[in-house]
Structure formats: structure tokens, C-alpha cells
Amino acid sequence: DVKVTQSSRYLVKRTGEKVFLECVQDMDHENMFWYRQDPGLGLRLIYFSYDVKMKEKGDIPEGYSVSREKKERFSLILESASTNQTSMYLCASVGGARQPQHFGDGTRLSIL
Amino acid sequence: GQNIDQPTEMTATEGAIVQINCTYQTSGFNGLFWYQQHAGEAPTFLSYNVLDGLEEKGRFSSFLSRSKGYSYLLLKELQMKDSASYLCAVLNAGNNRKLIWGLGTSLAVNP
């Protein structure tokens, strides 16, 4: 079974802090994704990566950056956290085209 | 533009059958996924359709008509644990990695 692990289930940070969300997958998947999910807005793609050190912007990249130094790990960085970044963050990975994305348990992030 | 439409909410009774519809308009098409998401949890994969027709998997079936840009998820013998949000997502032929997501259908199963 594919295992996608996010470092925290719940996280509380302050406005202006730099926040790191970590995601690790154990299936040697090339493609990894970061989403945020808000009520009424569904899943929105922030960034994705299709290989080590490769990244592409998703639909809402503003205020975020990512890092993929190793194939199994994909990090999401909030450069200077703001209250409108309070959300559920979900990481996913997929092995190839037409395969389902597998999700981590999510991180519920609150910015105060 | 690219668009996926699903009903926002549905209600059904335990033991009944419910059909959740999804219509899509995308610039390309390389398959359609259905996911289930319980409140506070991550989405989990239910089904994938790329050819027209019905795919059955236990109590859940998924149907696709590419010419109509239409899919449905059929849930039979509903159980209380089926109360969840059901997400429809299209794999765009132009990019085989990203999914275009619908907003989800929240299904409430009542006793």
C-alpha cells in the first residue's frame, strides 16, 4: 500500500512566521502535489513536482514555495504566514499517468 | 474554460440506491476519477473510467459517457458510513499529472 505521510495533523502558527509543511511518500513516485482545501472552494492545487528539483506552479501559488531535494520528500513553505492561509493542506503523490493520486492525512493549519 | 459540475448536497436513506452525477467541460480528457472523502479526512480513491460504460466494484459503480461529458457514481445498499463527500476529477490529456477537481457532493445517509 502507498503511504503518504504529512509531518503534522494540526499546526498553529503566528502571522509573519515562516512555516514548513513536510510530506514523505514511500512508493518511489515521481509526481507529488500540494493542495489546500477550504469549504465551498474544493481542492485547489498550490504546486506540484514531477521530479527531483523540478516544480510547477498550480492554480494558487502566491505566498507559497516548495522544495523537492529528494524523490520521496516534498515540502511546502509559507514564506510569511498570513491569516488567509488558514486551511487544510493535503499532499498527494502518483506514480504515473492514469494512476490515482494517493493522499496524506492532511495538516490543519491555523494562522493567528 | 475548464469546468466540472456536481450537485452540492444529496440526501438518501439507508439501504437505498443513490446516483451522484458529474458533468465536465475540459480541453482534453484522459480519464475521470471518483474519490470519497469523510469529514476531516483525506480523499480516498474509488474508481477510474477512461472508456465509455459502467465499471462495477462491489456496492459502487461508475459510469462514463465521453461524448456527453458525463459520469455518475452509483452507490447501492447505502450504509451510514457512506455519508461523505464524493469528488469527481478529470485527468486532462494535455497534462497527464494534474487533475481538475469538482467541488464535491456531500451525501448524507439517514436511517
XYZ file of C-alpha atoms in Angstrom:
223
model
C 0.000 0.000 0.000
C 1.107 3.512 -0.787
C 1.925 5.540 2.283
C 1.949 9.331 2.162
C 2.919 10.894 5.471
C 2.467 14.519 6.424
C 4.506 15.730 9.348
C 1.695 17.269 11.408
C -2.078 16.791 11.665
C -2.609 20.112 13.423
C -0.404 23.185 13.451
C -0.848 26.654 14.906
C 1.446 29.473 13.822
C 1.549 33.240 14.038
C 1.217 35.835 11.293
C 4.550 36.541 9.654
C 6.186 33.263 10.636
C 7.870 31.055 8.051
C 6.053 27.721 8.068
C 7.250 24.389 6.722
C 4.895 21.524 5.885
C 6.592 18.240 5.114
C 5.353 15.319 3.052
C 7.033 11.955 2.506
C 5.910 9.086 0.260
C 7.303 5.559 0.261
C 6.411 4.364 -3.251
C 9.126 5.986 -5.350
C 6.506 8.148 -7.065
C 7.790 10.809 -9.414
C 4.850 13.184 -9.077
C 3.894 14.963 -5.888
C 1.307 17.664 -5.204
C 0.324 20.204 -2.580
C -3.325 21.251 -2.293
C -5.324 23.350 0.061
C -8.950 22.620 0.766
C -11.429 25.192 2.014
C -15.217 24.888 2.491
C -17.045 25.704 -0.710
C -13.828 26.012 -2.724
C -12.842 22.381 -3.065
C -9.318 21.168 -3.660
C -7.025 23.815 -5.144
C -3.568 22.989 -6.428
C -0.749 25.098 -4.990
C 2.341 23.476 -6.524
C 3.357 20.171 -7.964
C 6.621 18.432 -8.755
C 7.270 15.798 -11.401
C 10.871 15.060 -10.485
C 13.581 15.925 -8.006
C 14.305 19.661 -8.067
C 11.513 20.182 -10.625
C 8.397 22.130 -9.739
C 5.484 23.826 -11.426
C 3.022 26.369 -10.146
C -0.521 25.269 -9.648
C -3.588 27.462 -9.546
C -2.832 29.394 -6.345
C 0.970 29.590 -5.798
C 1.079 33.122 -4.370
C 2.552 33.211 -0.875
C 3.944 29.690 -1.130
C 7.103 27.985 -2.296
C 8.167 24.342 -2.456
C 11.269 22.226 -2.228
C 11.966 18.766 -3.632
C 15.560 17.793 -2.848
C 14.846 14.066 -2.634
C 12.354 11.998 -4.572
C 10.394 10.906 -1.515
C 10.038 14.319 0.133
C 8.083 17.368 -0.979
C 7.978 20.404 1.288
C 5.577 23.321 1.217
C 6.810 26.631 2.600
C 4.714 29.586 3.647
C 7.219 32.398 3.347
C 5.391 34.797 5.672
C 2.218 33.255 7.027
C -0.994 35.244 6.837
C -4.419 34.583 8.303
C -5.891 33.832 4.875
C -3.590 30.820 4.692
C -5.510 29.119 7.468
C -6.687 25.948 5.772
C -6.447 22.182 5.411
C -3.322 21.287 3.438
C -3.159 17.976 1.612
C -0.175 16.325 -0.002
C -0.573 13.676 -2.705
C 1.650 11.513 -4.855
C 1.123 9.486 -8.006
C 3.305 7.065 -9.911
C 2.272 7.828 -13.468
C -0.438 8.843 -15.877
C -3.873 7.313 -15.275
C -2.920 6.209 -11.788
C -4.863 7.548 -8.793
C -3.325 10.173 -6.570
C -2.721 8.975 -3.019
C -3.201 11.491 -0.236
C -1.648 12.081 3.135
C -3.893 12.599 6.179
C -3.709 16.376 5.825
C -2.445 19.195 8.015
C -4.980 21.555 9.502
C -3.049 24.811 9.743
C -4.264 27.799 11.739
C -2.544 31.156 11.402
C -3.283 33.515 14.289
C -12.528 27.190 -19.842
C -12.378 24.019 -17.803
C -15.298 23.159 -15.589
C -16.640 20.275 -13.562
C -20.165 20.342 -12.109
C -21.578 18.193 -9.352
C -24.580 18.705 -7.087
C -23.571 20.301 -3.807
C -25.620 18.105 -1.492
C -27.704 14.948 -1.630
C -29.684 13.002 0.928
C -30.619 9.333 0.822
C -31.936 6.598 3.083
C -30.036 3.648 4.446
C -30.441 0.624 2.173
C -31.406 2.700 -0.854
C -29.556 3.471 -4.090
C -28.178 6.911 -4.931
C -26.665 8.291 -8.128
C -24.219 11.206 -7.998
C -23.763 12.976 -11.315
C -20.749 14.794 -12.683
C -20.563 16.773 -15.923
C -17.346 18.184 -17.301
C -16.065 20.523 -19.987
C -12.307 20.272 -20.383
C -9.857 20.987 -23.175
C -8.731 17.370 -23.154
C -9.667 14.118 -21.490
C -7.565 11.248 -20.251
C -9.920 9.701 -17.717
C -12.170 10.520 -14.779
C -11.662 9.651 -11.131
C -14.085 9.404 -8.222
C -12.870 9.887 -4.674
C -14.599 9.578 -1.312
C -13.761 11.976 1.498
C -15.094 11.647 5.038
C -15.229 14.800 7.132
C -11.804 15.779 8.408
C -10.050 13.050 6.449
C -8.131 12.795 3.175
C -9.760 11.763 -0.117
C -9.537 8.069 -0.944
C -9.682 6.637 -4.450
C -12.885 4.888 -5.533
C -12.812 4.442 -9.314
C -11.277 5.421 -12.635
C -13.025 5.462 -16.021
C -11.393 6.220 -19.336
C -13.642 4.253 -21.699
C -17.406 4.614 -22.066
C -19.520 2.328 -19.986
C -20.087 1.044 -16.496
C -17.392 -0.173 -14.118
C -18.672 -2.117 -11.125
C -16.781 -2.539 -7.903
C -18.843 -4.081 -5.126
C -21.573 -1.695 -3.941
C -20.069 1.141 -6.000
C -20.283 1.545 -9.768
C -19.095 4.341 -12.021
C -20.320 5.221 -15.489
C -18.764 7.362 -18.212
C -20.048 8.866 -21.446
C -17.251 10.791 -23.149
C -19.468 12.125 -25.923
C -21.771 13.708 -23.334
C -19.045 14.806 -20.926
C -20.900 12.951 -18.193
C -20.214 10.499 -15.431
C -22.077 9.168 -12.448
C -21.228 7.257 -9.311
C -23.861 4.754 -8.214
C -23.947 3.640 -4.602
C -26.134 0.635 -3.762
C -27.349 -0.727 -0.421
C -26.427 2.508 1.267
C -24.896 2.345 4.705
C -24.492 5.087 7.294
C -20.733 5.001 6.760
C -21.310 6.128 3.145
C -22.105 9.615 4.469
C -19.213 11.563 2.980
C -18.243 13.950 0.231
C -17.754 12.459 -3.247
C -15.293 14.201 -5.528
C -15.181 13.949 -9.300
C -11.862 14.758 -11.004
C -10.790 14.777 -14.659
C -7.303 13.962 -15.906
C -6.609 16.412 -18.697
C -4.993 14.926 -21.798
C -2.809 17.969 -22.136
C -1.050 17.261 -18.839
C -1.022 13.749 -17.527
C -0.226 14.725 -13.987
C -2.720 17.347 -12.876
C -6.351 16.674 -12.045
C -9.205 19.118 -12.496
C -11.412 18.759 -9.451
C -15.109 19.266 -8.923
C -16.225 20.859 -5.663
C -17.658 17.601 -4.377
C -21.091 16.297 -3.470
C -21.889 15.959 0.218
C -24.023 12.849 0.731
C -25.995 12.365 3.930
C -27.367 8.882 4.569
C -30.252 8.841 7.012
C -31.546 5.841 8.961
